[in-house]
Amino acid sequence: MKVEACLEKLLRNLDPQLQGDVYVFCSLPEARLLDLIDDCLCVFREREGLSAILTRTLAEREGLASSGGFRQITLQVYSSLEAVGLTAAVTAELASWGISANVVAALRHDHVFVPEEEAEEALRLLRGISSRAQYS
């Protein structure tokens, strides 16, 4: 798979896919990290402590205080870490419709976490970006 940096090509080839689980964001006590690391989707060390993204089911089972539920939309395009404008284009489109977007950029793909009740609409909007880019 070729890494893409050209914004126009990235937008044409977004191919957003809605993942099945409902995720939450939470603070993860350092002492629990080794016990839960294999089940965390993402862990980020912030100055205030560990932030984790994990399934709502796991957070509830472990008694962790967490955010509301979010659904993950993975942009299937293989985006370069040096690409400019992809996150801005995606978040601006969702923001224009009042949908919050929490983006995690990984090595190969970007992942957009949207409120679970707005996930289908967000997916439709992101597919619309791609459709419009086909004809520009």
PDB file of C-alpha atoms in Angstrom:
ATOM      1  CA  MET A   1       0.000   0.000   0.000  1.00  0.00           C
ATOM      2  CA  LYS A   2       1.398   3.401  -1.013  1.00  0.00           C
ATOM      3  CA  VAL A   3       1.563   6.158   1.593  1.00  0.00           C
ATOM      4  CA  GLU A   4      -0.320   9.228   0.333  1.00  0.00           C
ATOM      5  CA  ALA A   5       0.445  12.874   1.173  1.00  0.00           C
ATOM      6  CA  CYS A   6      -1.541  14.706  -1.537  1.00  0.00           C
ATOM      7  CA  LEU A   7      -4.695  16.133   0.076  1.00  0.00           C
ATOM      8  CA  GLU A   8      -6.835  15.782  -3.060  1.00  0.00           C
ATOM      9  CA  LYS A   9      -5.953  12.078  -3.367  1.00  0.00           C
ATOM     10  CA  LEU A  10      -6.481  11.529   0.349  1.00  0.00           C
ATOM     11  CA  LEU A  11      -9.960  13.033   0.186  1.00  0.00           C
ATOM     12  CA  ARG A  12     -10.890  11.055  -2.936  1.00  0.00           C
ATOM     13  CA  ASN A  13      -9.804   7.824  -1.272  1.00  0.00           C
ATOM     14  CA  LEU A  14     -10.977   8.345   2.334  1.00  0.00           C
ATOM     15  CA  ASP A  15     -13.108   5.182   2.345  1.00  0.00           C
ATOM     16  CA  PRO A  16     -14.397   5.778   5.909  1.00  0.00           C
ATOM     17  CA  GLN A  17     -15.468   2.623   7.732  1.00  0.00           C
ATOM     18  CA  LEU A  18     -17.523   2.579  10.925  1.00  0.00           C
ATOM     19  CA  GLN A  19     -16.157   0.109  13.473  1.00  0.00           C
ATOM     20  CA  GLY A  20     -18.460  -1.995  15.624  1.00  0.00           C
ATOM     21  CA  ASP A  21     -17.567  -1.243  19.235  1.00  0.00           C
ATOM     22  CA  VAL A  22     -18.554   1.709  21.397  1.00  0.00           C
ATOM     23  CA  TYR A  23     -15.474   3.319  22.939  1.00  0.00           C
ATOM     24  CA  VAL A  24     -14.931   5.649  25.883  1.00  0.00           C
ATOM     25  CA  PHE A  25     -12.085   7.917  26.895  1.00  0.00           C
ATOM     26  CA  CYS A  26     -10.882   7.603  30.468  1.00  0.00           C
ATOM     27  CA  SER A  27      -8.066   8.238  32.869  1.00  0.00           C
ATOM     28  CA  LEU A  28      -6.170   5.032  33.515  1.00  0.00           C
ATOM     29  CA  PRO A  29      -4.330   4.612  36.816  1.00  0.00           C
ATOM     30  CA  GLU A  30      -0.647   3.806  36.197  1.00  0.00           C
ATOM     31  CA  ALA A  31      -0.961   0.753  38.461  1.00  0.00           C
ATOM     32  CA  ARG A  32      -3.642  -0.723  36.154  1.00  0.00           C
ATOM     33  CA  LEU A  33      -1.748  -0.224  32.887  1.00  0.00           C
ATOM     34  CA  LEU A  34      -0.069  -3.630  32.739  1.00  0.00           C
ATOM     35  CA  ASP A  35      -3.348  -5.387  33.580  1.00  0.00           C
ATOM     36  CA  LEU A  36      -5.325  -3.592  30.861  1.00  0.00           C
ATOM     37  CA  ILE A  37      -2.838  -2.670  28.131  1.00  0.00           C
ATOM     38  CA  ASP A  38      -3.765  -5.609  25.892  1.00  0.00           C
ATOM     39  CA  ASP A  39      -7.421  -4.521  25.915  1.00  0.00           C
ATOM     40  CA  CYS A  40      -6.841  -0.789  25.358  1.00  0.00           C
ATOM     41  CA  LEU A  41      -7.262   0.551  21.849  1.00  0.00           C
ATOM     42  CA  CYS A  42      -4.978   3.486  22.621  1.00  0.00           C
ATOM     43  CA  VAL A  43      -3.018   4.821  25.580  1.00  0.00           C
ATOM     44  CA  PHE A  44      -1.436   8.254  25.671  1.00  0.00           C
ATOM     45  CA  ARG A  45       0.759   9.562  28.462  1.00  0.00           C
ATOM     46  CA  GLU A  46      -0.214  13.131  29.292  1.00  0.00           C
ATOM     47  CA  ARG A  47       1.357  15.351  31.942  1.00  0.00           C
ATOM     48  CA  GLU A  48      -1.689  14.701  34.165  1.00  0.00           C
ATOM     49  CA  GLY A  49      -1.533  10.922  33.753  1.00  0.00           C
ATOM     50  CA  LEU A  50      -2.537   8.166  31.355  1.00  0.00           C
ATOM     51  CA  SER A  51      -5.467   8.664  28.986  1.00  0.00           C
ATOM     52  CA  ALA A  52      -6.935   5.563  27.426  1.00  0.00           C
ATOM     53  CA  ILE A  53      -9.466   4.682  24.756  1.00  0.00           C
ATOM     54  CA  LEU A  54     -11.158   1.391  25.463  1.00  0.00           C
ATOM     55  CA  THR A  55     -14.490  -0.274  24.974  1.00  0.00           C
ATOM     56  CA  ARG A  56     -17.325   0.931  27.163  1.00  0.00           C
ATOM     57  CA  THR A  57     -17.844  -2.692  28.210  1.00  0.00           C
ATOM     58  CA  LEU A  58     -14.285  -2.923  29.549  1.00  0.00           C
ATOM     59  CA  ALA A  59     -14.467   0.444  31.337  1.00  0.00           C
ATOM     60  CA  GLU A  60     -17.720  -0.550  33.038  1.00  0.00           C
ATOM     61  CA  ARG A  61     -16.383  -3.984  33.980  1.00  0.00           C
ATOM     62  CA  GLU A  62     -13.267  -2.399  35.500  1.00  0.00           C
ATOM     63  CA  GLY A  63     -15.177   0.393  37.260  1.00  0.00           C
ATOM     64  CA  LEU A  64     -13.329   3.176  35.415  1.00  0.00           C
ATOM     65  CA  ALA A  65     -14.929   6.616  35.204  1.00  0.00           C
ATOM     66  CA  SER A  66     -15.226   7.547  31.548  1.00  0.00           C
ATOM     67  CA  SER A  67     -16.643   9.834  28.902  1.00  0.00           C
ATOM     68  CA  GLY A  68     -19.821   9.160  27.001  1.00  0.00           C
ATOM     69  CA  GLY A  69     -19.774   6.604  24.203  1.00  0.00           C
ATOM     70  CA  PHE A  70     -17.999   7.182  20.901  1.00  0.00           C
ATOM     71  CA  ARG A  71     -17.883   5.212  17.675  1.00  0.00           C
ATOM     72  CA  GLN A  72     -14.696   4.861  15.680  1.00  0.00           C
ATOM     73  CA  ILE A  73     -14.602   5.731  11.996  1.00  0.00           C
ATOM     74  CA  THR A  74     -11.388   4.573  10.362  1.00  0.00           C
ATOM     75  CA  LEU A  75     -10.252   6.391   7.242  1.00  0.00           C
ATOM     76  CA  GLN A  76      -8.963   3.514   5.135  1.00  0.00           C
ATOM     77  CA  VAL A  77      -6.702   5.720   3.008  1.00  0.00           C
ATOM     78  CA  TYR A  78      -3.044   5.141   3.936  1.00  0.00           C
ATOM     79  CA  SER A  79      -2.141   8.698   4.923  1.00  0.00           C
ATOM     80  CA  SER A  80       1.369  10.016   5.362  1.00  0.00           C
ATOM     81  CA  LEU A  81       2.265  11.521   8.710  1.00  0.00           C
ATOM     82  CA  GLU A  82       3.470  14.544   6.715  1.00  0.00           C
ATOM     83  CA  ALA A  83       0.154  15.035   4.898  1.00  0.00           C
ATOM     84  CA  VAL A  84      -1.271  18.524   5.380  1.00  0.00           C
ATOM     85  CA  GLY A  85      -4.975  19.277   5.690  1.00  0.00           C
ATOM     86  CA  LEU A  86      -6.637  15.879   6.098  1.00  0.00           C
ATOM     87  CA  THR A  87      -7.573  16.312   9.749  1.00  0.00           C
ATOM     88  CA  ALA A  88      -8.704  19.880   9.074  1.00  0.00           C
ATOM     89  CA  ALA A  89     -10.937  18.824   6.172  1.00  0.00           C
ATOM     90  CA  VAL A  90     -12.534  15.984   8.125  1.00  0.00           C
ATOM     91  CA  THR A  91     -13.108  17.901  11.345  1.00  0.00           C
ATOM     92  CA  ALA A  92     -14.354  21.026   9.522  1.00  0.00           C
ATOM     93  CA  GLU A  93     -16.987  18.976   7.683  1.00  0.00           C
ATOM     94  CA  LEU A  94     -18.203  17.352  10.889  1.00  0.00           C
ATOM     95  CA  ALA A  95     -18.070  20.637  12.830  1.00  0.00           C
ATOM     96  CA  SER A  96     -20.204  22.356  10.196  1.00  0.00           C
ATOM     97  CA  TRP A  97     -22.952  19.887  11.135  1.00  0.00           C
ATOM     98  CA  GLY A  98     -22.350  20.201  14.890  1.00  0.00           C
ATOM     99  CA  ILE A  99     -20.629  16.831  15.291  1.00  0.00           C
ATOM    100  CA  SER A 100     -17.605  16.656  17.576  1.00  0.00           C
ATOM    101  CA  ALA A 101     -14.622  14.726  16.294  1.00  0.00           C
ATOM    102  CA  ASN A 102     -11.724  13.338  18.276  1.00  0.00           C
ATOM    103  CA  VAL A 103      -8.991  12.277  15.868  1.00  0.00           C
ATOM    104  CA  VAL A 104      -6.212   9.802  16.521  1.00  0.00           C
ATOM    105  CA  ALA A 105      -3.577   9.698  13.812  1.00  0.00           C
ATOM    106  CA  ALA A 106      -1.752   6.392  13.763  1.00  0.00           C
ATOM    107  CA  LEU A 107       1.065   5.291  11.465  1.00  0.00           C
ATOM    108  CA  ARG A 108      -1.144   4.047   8.620  1.00  0.00           C
ATOM    109  CA  HIS A 109      -4.613   5.500   9.146  1.00  0.00           C
ATOM    110  CA  ASP A 110      -6.521   8.257  10.889  1.00  0.00           C
ATOM    111  CA  HIS A 111      -9.328   7.300  13.246  1.00  0.00           C
ATOM    112  CA  VAL A 112     -12.179   9.672  14.046  1.00  0.00           C
ATOM    113  CA  PHE A 113     -14.172   9.160  17.231  1.00  0.00           C
ATOM    114  CA  VAL A 114     -17.657  10.677  17.101  1.00  0.00           C
ATOM    115  CA  PRO A 115     -20.535  10.564  19.598  1.00  0.00           C
ATOM    116  CA  GLU A 116     -22.250   7.202  19.182  1.00  0.00           C
ATOM    117  CA  GLU A 117     -25.662   8.712  18.418  1.00  0.00           C
ATOM    118  CA  GLU A 118     -24.170  10.717  15.527  1.00  0.00           C
ATOM    119  CA  ALA A 119     -21.987   7.991  14.041  1.00  0.00           C
ATOM    120  CA  GLU A 120     -24.154   7.126  11.030  1.00  0.00           C
ATOM    121  CA  GLU A 121     -24.563  10.792  10.101  1.00  0.00           C
ATOM    122  CA  ALA A 122     -20.818  11.385  10.493  1.00  0.00           C
ATOM    123  CA  LEU A 123     -20.105   8.402   8.242  1.00  0.00           C
ATOM    124  CA  ARG A 124     -22.475   9.796   5.600  1.00  0.00           C
ATOM    125  CA  LEU A 125     -20.795  13.202   5.766  1.00  0.00           C
ATOM    126  CA  LEU A 126     -17.304  11.730   5.431  1.00  0.00           C
ATOM    127  CA  ARG A 127     -18.380   9.654   2.456  1.00  0.00           C
ATOM    128  CA  GLY A 128     -19.719  12.899   0.988  1.00  0.00           C
ATOM    129  CA  ILE A 129     -16.270  14.491   1.210  1.00  0.00           C
ATOM    130  CA  SER A 130     -14.914  11.634  -0.849  1.00  0.00           C
ATOM    131  CA  SER A 131     -17.736  11.840  -3.402  1.00  0.00           C
ATOM    132  CA  ARG A 132     -17.265  15.588  -3.871  1.00  0.00           C
ATOM    133  CA  ALA A 133     -13.493  15.137  -4.264  1.00  0.00           C
ATOM    134  CA  GLN A 134     -14.102  12.667  -7.116  1.00  0.00           C
ATOM    135  CA  TYR A 135     -15.630  15.461  -9.191  1.00  0.00           C
ATOM    136  CA  SER A 136     -13.327  18.367  -8.407  1.00  0.00           C
TER     137      SER A 136
END
